[in-house]
mmCIF file of C-alpha atoms in Angstrom:
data_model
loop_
_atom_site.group_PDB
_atom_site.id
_atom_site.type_symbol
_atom_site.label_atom_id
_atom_site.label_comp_id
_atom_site.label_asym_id
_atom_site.label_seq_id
_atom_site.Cartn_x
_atom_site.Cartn_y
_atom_site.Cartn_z
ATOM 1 C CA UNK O 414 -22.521 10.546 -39.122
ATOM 2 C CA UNK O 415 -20.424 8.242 -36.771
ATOM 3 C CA UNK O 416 -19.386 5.036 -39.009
ATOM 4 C CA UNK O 417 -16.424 4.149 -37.645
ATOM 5 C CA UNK O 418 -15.233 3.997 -34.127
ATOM 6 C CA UNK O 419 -15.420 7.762 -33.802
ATOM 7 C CA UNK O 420 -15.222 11.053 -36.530
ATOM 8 C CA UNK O 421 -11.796 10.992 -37.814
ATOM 9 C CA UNK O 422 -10.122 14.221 -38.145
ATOM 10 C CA UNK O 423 -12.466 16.558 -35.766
ATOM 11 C CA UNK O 424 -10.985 19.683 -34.633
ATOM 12 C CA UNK O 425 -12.281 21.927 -32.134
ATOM 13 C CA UNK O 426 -10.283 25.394 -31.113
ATOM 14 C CA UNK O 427 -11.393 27.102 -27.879
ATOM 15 C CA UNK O 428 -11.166 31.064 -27.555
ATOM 16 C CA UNK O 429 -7.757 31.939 -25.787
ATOM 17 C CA UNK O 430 -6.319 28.350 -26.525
ATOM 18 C CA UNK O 431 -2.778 28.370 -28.883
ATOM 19 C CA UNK O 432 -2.019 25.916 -31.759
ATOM 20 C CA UNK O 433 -0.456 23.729 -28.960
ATOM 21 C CA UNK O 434 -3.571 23.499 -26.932
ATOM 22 C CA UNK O 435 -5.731 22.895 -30.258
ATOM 23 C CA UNK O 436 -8.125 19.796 -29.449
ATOM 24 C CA UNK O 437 -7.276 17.128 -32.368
ATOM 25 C CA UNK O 438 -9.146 13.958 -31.833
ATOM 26 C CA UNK O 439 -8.739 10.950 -33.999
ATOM 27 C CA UNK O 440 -10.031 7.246 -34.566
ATOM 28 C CA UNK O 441 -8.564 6.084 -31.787
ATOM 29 C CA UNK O 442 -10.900 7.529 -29.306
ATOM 30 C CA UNK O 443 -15.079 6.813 -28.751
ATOM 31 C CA UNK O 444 -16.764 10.167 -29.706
ATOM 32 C CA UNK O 445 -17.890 10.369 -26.006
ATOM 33 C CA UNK O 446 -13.939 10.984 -25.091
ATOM 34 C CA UNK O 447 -13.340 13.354 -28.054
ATOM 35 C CA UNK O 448 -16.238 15.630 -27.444
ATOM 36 C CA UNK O 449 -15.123 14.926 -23.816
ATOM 37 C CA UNK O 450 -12.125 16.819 -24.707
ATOM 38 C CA UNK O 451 -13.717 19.426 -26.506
ATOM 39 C CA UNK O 452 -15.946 20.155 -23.019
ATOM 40 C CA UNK O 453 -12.551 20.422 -20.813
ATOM 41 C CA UNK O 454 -11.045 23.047 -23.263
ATOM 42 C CA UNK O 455 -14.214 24.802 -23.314
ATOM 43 C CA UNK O 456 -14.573 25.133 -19.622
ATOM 44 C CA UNK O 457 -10.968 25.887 -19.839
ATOM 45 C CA UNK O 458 -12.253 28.893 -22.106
ATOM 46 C CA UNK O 459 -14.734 30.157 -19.549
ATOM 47 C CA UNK O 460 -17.600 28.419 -21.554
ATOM 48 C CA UNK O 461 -19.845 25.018 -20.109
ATOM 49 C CA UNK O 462 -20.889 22.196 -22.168
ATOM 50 C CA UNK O 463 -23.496 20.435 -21.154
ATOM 51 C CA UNK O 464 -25.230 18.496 -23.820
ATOM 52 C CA UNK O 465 -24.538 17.086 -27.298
ATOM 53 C CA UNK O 466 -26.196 15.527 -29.827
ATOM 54 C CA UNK O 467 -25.383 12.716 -32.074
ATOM 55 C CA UNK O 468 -26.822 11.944 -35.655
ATOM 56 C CA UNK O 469 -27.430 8.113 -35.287
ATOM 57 C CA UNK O 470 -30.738 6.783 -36.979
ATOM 58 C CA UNK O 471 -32.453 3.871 -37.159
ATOM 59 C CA UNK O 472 -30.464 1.939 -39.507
ATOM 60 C CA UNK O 473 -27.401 2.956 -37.136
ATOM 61 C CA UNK O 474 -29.555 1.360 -34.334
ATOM 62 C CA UNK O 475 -29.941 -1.970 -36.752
ATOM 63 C CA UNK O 476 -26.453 -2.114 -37.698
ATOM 64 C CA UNK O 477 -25.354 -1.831 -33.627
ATOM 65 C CA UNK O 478 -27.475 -4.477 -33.422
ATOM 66 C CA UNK O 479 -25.769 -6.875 -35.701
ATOM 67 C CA UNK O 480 -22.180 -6.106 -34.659
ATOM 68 C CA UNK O 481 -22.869 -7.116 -31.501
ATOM 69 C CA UNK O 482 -24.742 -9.778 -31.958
ATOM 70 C CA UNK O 483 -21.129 -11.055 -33.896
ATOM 71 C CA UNK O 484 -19.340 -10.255 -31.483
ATOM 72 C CA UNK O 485 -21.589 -12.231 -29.040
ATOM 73 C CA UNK O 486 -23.074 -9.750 -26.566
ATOM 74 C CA UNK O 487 -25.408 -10.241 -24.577
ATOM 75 C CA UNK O 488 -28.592 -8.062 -23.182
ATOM 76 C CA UNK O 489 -26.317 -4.681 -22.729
ATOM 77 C CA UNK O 490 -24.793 -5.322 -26.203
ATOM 78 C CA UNK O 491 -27.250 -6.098 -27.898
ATOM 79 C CA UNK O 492 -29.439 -3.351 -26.081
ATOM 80 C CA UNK O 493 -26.780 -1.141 -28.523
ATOM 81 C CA UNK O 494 -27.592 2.704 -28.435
ATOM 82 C CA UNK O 495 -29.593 4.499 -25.882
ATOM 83 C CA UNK O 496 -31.266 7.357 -27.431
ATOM 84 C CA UNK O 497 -29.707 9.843 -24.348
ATOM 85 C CA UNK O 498 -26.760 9.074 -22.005
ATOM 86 C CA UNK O 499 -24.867 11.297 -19.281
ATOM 87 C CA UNK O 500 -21.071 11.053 -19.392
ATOM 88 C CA UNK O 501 -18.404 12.832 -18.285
ATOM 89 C CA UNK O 502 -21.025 15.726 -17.033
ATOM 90 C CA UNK O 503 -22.213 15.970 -20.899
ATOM 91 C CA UNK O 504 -25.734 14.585 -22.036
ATOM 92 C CA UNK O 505 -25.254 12.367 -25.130
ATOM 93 C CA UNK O 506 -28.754 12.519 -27.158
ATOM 94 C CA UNK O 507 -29.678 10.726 -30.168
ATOM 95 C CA UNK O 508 -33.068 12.785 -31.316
ATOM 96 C CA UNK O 509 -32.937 10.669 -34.997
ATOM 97 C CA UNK O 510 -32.747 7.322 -33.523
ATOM 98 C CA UNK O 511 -35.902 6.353 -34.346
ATOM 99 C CA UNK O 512 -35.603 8.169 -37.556
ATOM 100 C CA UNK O 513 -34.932 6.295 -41.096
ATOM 101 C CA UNK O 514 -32.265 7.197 -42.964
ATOM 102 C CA UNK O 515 -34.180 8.246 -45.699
ATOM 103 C CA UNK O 516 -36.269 10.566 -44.089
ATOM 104 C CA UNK O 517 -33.295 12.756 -43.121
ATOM 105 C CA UNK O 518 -31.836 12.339 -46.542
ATOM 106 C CA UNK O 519 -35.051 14.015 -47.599
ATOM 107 C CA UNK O 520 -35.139 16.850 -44.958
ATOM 108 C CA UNK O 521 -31.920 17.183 -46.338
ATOM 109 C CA UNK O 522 -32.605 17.858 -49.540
ATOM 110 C CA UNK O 523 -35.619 19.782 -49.260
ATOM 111 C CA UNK O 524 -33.806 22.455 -46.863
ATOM 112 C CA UNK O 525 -30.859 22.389 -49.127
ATOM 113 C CA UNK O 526 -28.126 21.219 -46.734
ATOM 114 C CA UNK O 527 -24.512 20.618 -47.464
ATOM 115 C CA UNK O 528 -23.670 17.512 -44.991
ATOM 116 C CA UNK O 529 -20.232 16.911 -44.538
ATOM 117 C CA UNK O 530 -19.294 13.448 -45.024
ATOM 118 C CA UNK O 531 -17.150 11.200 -43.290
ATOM 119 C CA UNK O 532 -14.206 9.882 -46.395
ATOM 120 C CA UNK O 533 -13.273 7.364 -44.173
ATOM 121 C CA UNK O 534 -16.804 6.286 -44.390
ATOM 122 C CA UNK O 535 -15.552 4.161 -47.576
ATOM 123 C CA UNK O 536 -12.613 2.806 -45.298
ATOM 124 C CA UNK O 537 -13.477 -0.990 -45.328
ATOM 125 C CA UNK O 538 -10.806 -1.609 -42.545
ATOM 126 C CA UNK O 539 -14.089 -0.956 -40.164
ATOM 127 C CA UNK O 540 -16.283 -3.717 -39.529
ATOM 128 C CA UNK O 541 -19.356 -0.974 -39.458
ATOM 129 C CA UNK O 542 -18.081 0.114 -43.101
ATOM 130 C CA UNK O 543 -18.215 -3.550 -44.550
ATOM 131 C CA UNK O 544 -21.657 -4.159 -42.906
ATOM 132 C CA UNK O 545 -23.018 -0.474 -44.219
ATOM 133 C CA UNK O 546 -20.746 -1.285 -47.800
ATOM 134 C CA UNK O 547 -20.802 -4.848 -48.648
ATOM 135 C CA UNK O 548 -23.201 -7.194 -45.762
ATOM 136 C CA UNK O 549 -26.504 -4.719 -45.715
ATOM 137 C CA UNK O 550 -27.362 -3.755 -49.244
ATOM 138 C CA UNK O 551 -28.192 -7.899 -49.419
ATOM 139 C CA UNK O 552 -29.161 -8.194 -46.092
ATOM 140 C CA UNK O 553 -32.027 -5.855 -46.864
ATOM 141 C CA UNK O 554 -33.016 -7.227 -50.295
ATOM 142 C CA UNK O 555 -33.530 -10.270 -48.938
ATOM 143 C CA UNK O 556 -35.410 -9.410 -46.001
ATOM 144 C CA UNK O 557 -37.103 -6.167 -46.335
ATOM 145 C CA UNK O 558 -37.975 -5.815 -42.396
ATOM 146 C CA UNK O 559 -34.110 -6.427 -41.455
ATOM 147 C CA UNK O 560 -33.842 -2.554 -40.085
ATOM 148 C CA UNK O 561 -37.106 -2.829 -38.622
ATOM 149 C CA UNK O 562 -36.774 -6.208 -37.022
ATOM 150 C CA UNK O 563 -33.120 -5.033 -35.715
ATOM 151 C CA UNK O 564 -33.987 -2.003 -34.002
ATOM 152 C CA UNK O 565 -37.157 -3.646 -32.412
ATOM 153 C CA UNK O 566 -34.131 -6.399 -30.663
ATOM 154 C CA UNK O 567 -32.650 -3.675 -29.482
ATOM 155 C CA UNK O 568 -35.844 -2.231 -27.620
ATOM 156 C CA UNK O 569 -36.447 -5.566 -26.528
ATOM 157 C CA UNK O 570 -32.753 -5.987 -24.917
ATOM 158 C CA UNK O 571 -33.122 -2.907 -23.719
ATOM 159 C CA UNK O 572 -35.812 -3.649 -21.151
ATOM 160 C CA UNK O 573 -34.003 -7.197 -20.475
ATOM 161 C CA UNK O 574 -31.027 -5.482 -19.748
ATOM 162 C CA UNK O 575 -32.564 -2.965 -17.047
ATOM 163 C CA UNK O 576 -34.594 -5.716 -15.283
ATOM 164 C CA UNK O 577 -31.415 -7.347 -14.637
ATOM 165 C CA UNK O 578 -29.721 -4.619 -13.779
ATOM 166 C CA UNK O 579 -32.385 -4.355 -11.117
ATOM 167 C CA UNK O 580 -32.102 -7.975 -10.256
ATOM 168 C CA UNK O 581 -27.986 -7.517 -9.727
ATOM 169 C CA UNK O 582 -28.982 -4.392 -7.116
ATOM 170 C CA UNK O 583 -30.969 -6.664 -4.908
ATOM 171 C CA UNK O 584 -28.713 -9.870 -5.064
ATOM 172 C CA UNK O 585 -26.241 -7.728 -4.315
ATOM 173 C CA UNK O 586 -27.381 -5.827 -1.533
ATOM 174 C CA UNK O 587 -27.735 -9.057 0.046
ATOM 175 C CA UNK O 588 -24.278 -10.351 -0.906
ATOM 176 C CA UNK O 589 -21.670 -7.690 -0.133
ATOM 177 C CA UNK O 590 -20.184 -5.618 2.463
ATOM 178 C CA UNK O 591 -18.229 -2.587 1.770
ATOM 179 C CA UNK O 592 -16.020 -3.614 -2.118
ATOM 180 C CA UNK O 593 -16.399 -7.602 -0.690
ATOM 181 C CA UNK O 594 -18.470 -10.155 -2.554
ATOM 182 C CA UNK O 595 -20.017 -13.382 -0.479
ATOM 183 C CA UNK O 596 -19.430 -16.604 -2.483
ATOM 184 C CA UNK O 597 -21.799 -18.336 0.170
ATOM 185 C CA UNK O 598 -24.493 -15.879 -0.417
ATOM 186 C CA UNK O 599 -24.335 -15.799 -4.138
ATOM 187 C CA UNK O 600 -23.704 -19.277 -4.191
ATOM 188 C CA UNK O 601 -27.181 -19.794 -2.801
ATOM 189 C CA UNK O 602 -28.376 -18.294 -5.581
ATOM 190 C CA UNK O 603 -29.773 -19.739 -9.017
ATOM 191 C CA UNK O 604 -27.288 -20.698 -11.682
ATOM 192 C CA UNK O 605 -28.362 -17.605 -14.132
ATOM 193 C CA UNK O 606 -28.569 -15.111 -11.400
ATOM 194 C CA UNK O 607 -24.753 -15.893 -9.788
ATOM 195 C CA UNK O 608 -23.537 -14.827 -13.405
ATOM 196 C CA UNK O 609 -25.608 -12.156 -13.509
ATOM 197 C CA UNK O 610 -24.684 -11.275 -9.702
ATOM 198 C CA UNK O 611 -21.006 -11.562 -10.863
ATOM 199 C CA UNK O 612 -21.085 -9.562 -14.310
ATOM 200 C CA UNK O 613 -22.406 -6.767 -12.107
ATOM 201 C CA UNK O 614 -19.858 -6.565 -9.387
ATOM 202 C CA UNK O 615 -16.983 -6.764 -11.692
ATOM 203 C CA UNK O 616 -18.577 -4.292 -13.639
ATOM 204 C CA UNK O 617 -18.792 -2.028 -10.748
ATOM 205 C CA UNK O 618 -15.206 -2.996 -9.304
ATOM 206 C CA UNK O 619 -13.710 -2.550 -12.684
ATOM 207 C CA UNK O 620 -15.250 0.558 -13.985
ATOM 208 C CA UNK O 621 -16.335 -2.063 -17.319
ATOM 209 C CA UNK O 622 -17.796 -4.880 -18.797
ATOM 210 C CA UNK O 623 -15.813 -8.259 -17.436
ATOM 211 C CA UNK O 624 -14.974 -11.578 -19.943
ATOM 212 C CA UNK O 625 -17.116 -14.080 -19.930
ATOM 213 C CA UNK O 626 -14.138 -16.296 -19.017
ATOM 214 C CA UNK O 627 -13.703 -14.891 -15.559
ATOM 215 C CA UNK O 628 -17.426 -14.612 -15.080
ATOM 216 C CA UNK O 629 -17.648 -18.811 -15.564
ATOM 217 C CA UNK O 630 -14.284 -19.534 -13.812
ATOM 218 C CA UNK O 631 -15.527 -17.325 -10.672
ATOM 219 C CA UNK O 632 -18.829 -19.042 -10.725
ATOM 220 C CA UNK O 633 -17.176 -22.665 -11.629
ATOM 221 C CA UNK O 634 -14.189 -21.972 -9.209
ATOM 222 C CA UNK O 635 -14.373 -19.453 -6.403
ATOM 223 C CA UNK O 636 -18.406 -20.107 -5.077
ATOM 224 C CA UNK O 637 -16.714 -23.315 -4.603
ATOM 225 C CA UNK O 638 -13.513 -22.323 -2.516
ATOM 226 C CA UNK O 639 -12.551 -20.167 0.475
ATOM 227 C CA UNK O 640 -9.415 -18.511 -1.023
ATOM 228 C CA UNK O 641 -7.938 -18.454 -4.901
ATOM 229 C CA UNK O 642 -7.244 -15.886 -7.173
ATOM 230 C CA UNK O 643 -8.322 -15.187 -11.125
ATOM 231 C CA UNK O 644 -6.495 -12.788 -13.323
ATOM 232 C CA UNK O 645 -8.224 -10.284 -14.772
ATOM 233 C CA UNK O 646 -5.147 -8.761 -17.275
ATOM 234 C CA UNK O 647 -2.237 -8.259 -16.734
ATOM 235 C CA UNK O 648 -2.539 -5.814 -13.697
ATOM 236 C CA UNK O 649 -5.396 -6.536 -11.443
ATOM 237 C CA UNK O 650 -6.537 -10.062 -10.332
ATOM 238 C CA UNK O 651 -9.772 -11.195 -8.031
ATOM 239 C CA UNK O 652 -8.547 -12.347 -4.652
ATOM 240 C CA UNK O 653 -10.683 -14.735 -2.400
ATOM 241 C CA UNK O 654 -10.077 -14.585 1.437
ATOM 242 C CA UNK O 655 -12.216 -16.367 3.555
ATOM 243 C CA UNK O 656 -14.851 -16.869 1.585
ATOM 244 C CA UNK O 657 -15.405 -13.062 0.427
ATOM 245 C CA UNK O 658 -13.617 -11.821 -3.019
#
């Protein structure tokens, strides 16, 4: 089970690799990028990796759910984990997604299986590990539908988050030539749909999600300007040149 920000203390050697070239991955990388990893050593090894499959359940799903919402996503957060994803040439699935936790604690039992648990499962350091520890046990007494009524936002943001992704591919085509944003064309666009317009192509341009802060300065600023330029961190920035960013 994933608690953390990835399973501590996986290792992984390939047939043919030394002790030098043994894969050790650690908390500081997504699981994605470990078993990532893994797949590059493999093919290294004459072998192909090609899916993998996670143990999230529902309650994972829940808890997504209500990290993001604190850390105030929006649709895509809050959309949390789809239950298959293709990344770095590997399928991701989640087949238990939709699964309770007790239910596999049971299949568990019955078949007589010897999980291997996390330790740093107990590590309150992670936020997931207080939420799972200290937030959900009274979360869930007092509301006995919280997993339930979680999981069902996440379906819900889900769908919200694909019809705007749709939404961005029109505006867009519309909007850009080539890498090059209009201001004039998205600025002739509705309030809601220049952010979303705007989330989209920095997403694209950046390879990931942008700050809300440059979203509303770009919308505030540049649709209103025909040159300027925003920081993004401390290596790239968004130029405007005559009227096109």
């Amino acid at each position: 089970e994933d608690a953390g920000p990835g399973v501590r203390g996986l290792r992984r050697r390939s047939p043919g690799l030394g002790h030098q070239q043994r894969v050790v991955v650690g908390a500081r990388h997504p699981l994605h990028v470990q078993l990532g990893f893994v797949a590059q050593h493999e093919r290294l090894a004459g072998q192909q990796v090609r899916h993998a499959a996670r143990a999230h359940h529902h309650r994972d799903q829940a808890e997504t759910v209500f990290l993001q919402a604190l850390r105030h996503a929006g649709p895509r957060g809050l959309a949390a984990m789809p239950t298959s994803a293709l990344r770095d040439g590997i399928t991701f699935a989640r087949p238990w997604l939709d699964q309770p936790r007790d239910a596999i604690d049971a299949y568990v039992r019955r078949h007589r299986l010897a999980p291997i648990e996390d330790p740093s499962n107990q590590d309150a350091r992670w936020a997931r590990n207080r939420l799972r520890l200290q937030v959900w046990p009274v979360l869930s007494a007092a509301f006995e539908d919280a997993e339930v009524a979680l999981a069902a936002v996440a379906r819900r943001a889900q769908e919200a988050d694909a019809a705007l992704a749709e939404l961005a591919r029109q505006d867009l085509a519309e909007a850009t030539a080539g890498a090059s944003l209009s201001v004039a064309r998205i600025g002739a666009l509705s309030f809601a749909r220049q952010g979303n317009a705007l989330r989209a192509w920095l997403a694209d341009r950046l390879g990931h999600g942008a700050a809300d802060t440059l979203v509303g300065r770009l919308r505030d600023e540049a649709l209103h300007k025909r040159s300027g330029r925003w920081p993004v961190d401390g290596f790239l920035e968004v130029v405007l040149h005559r009227g096109w960013l």
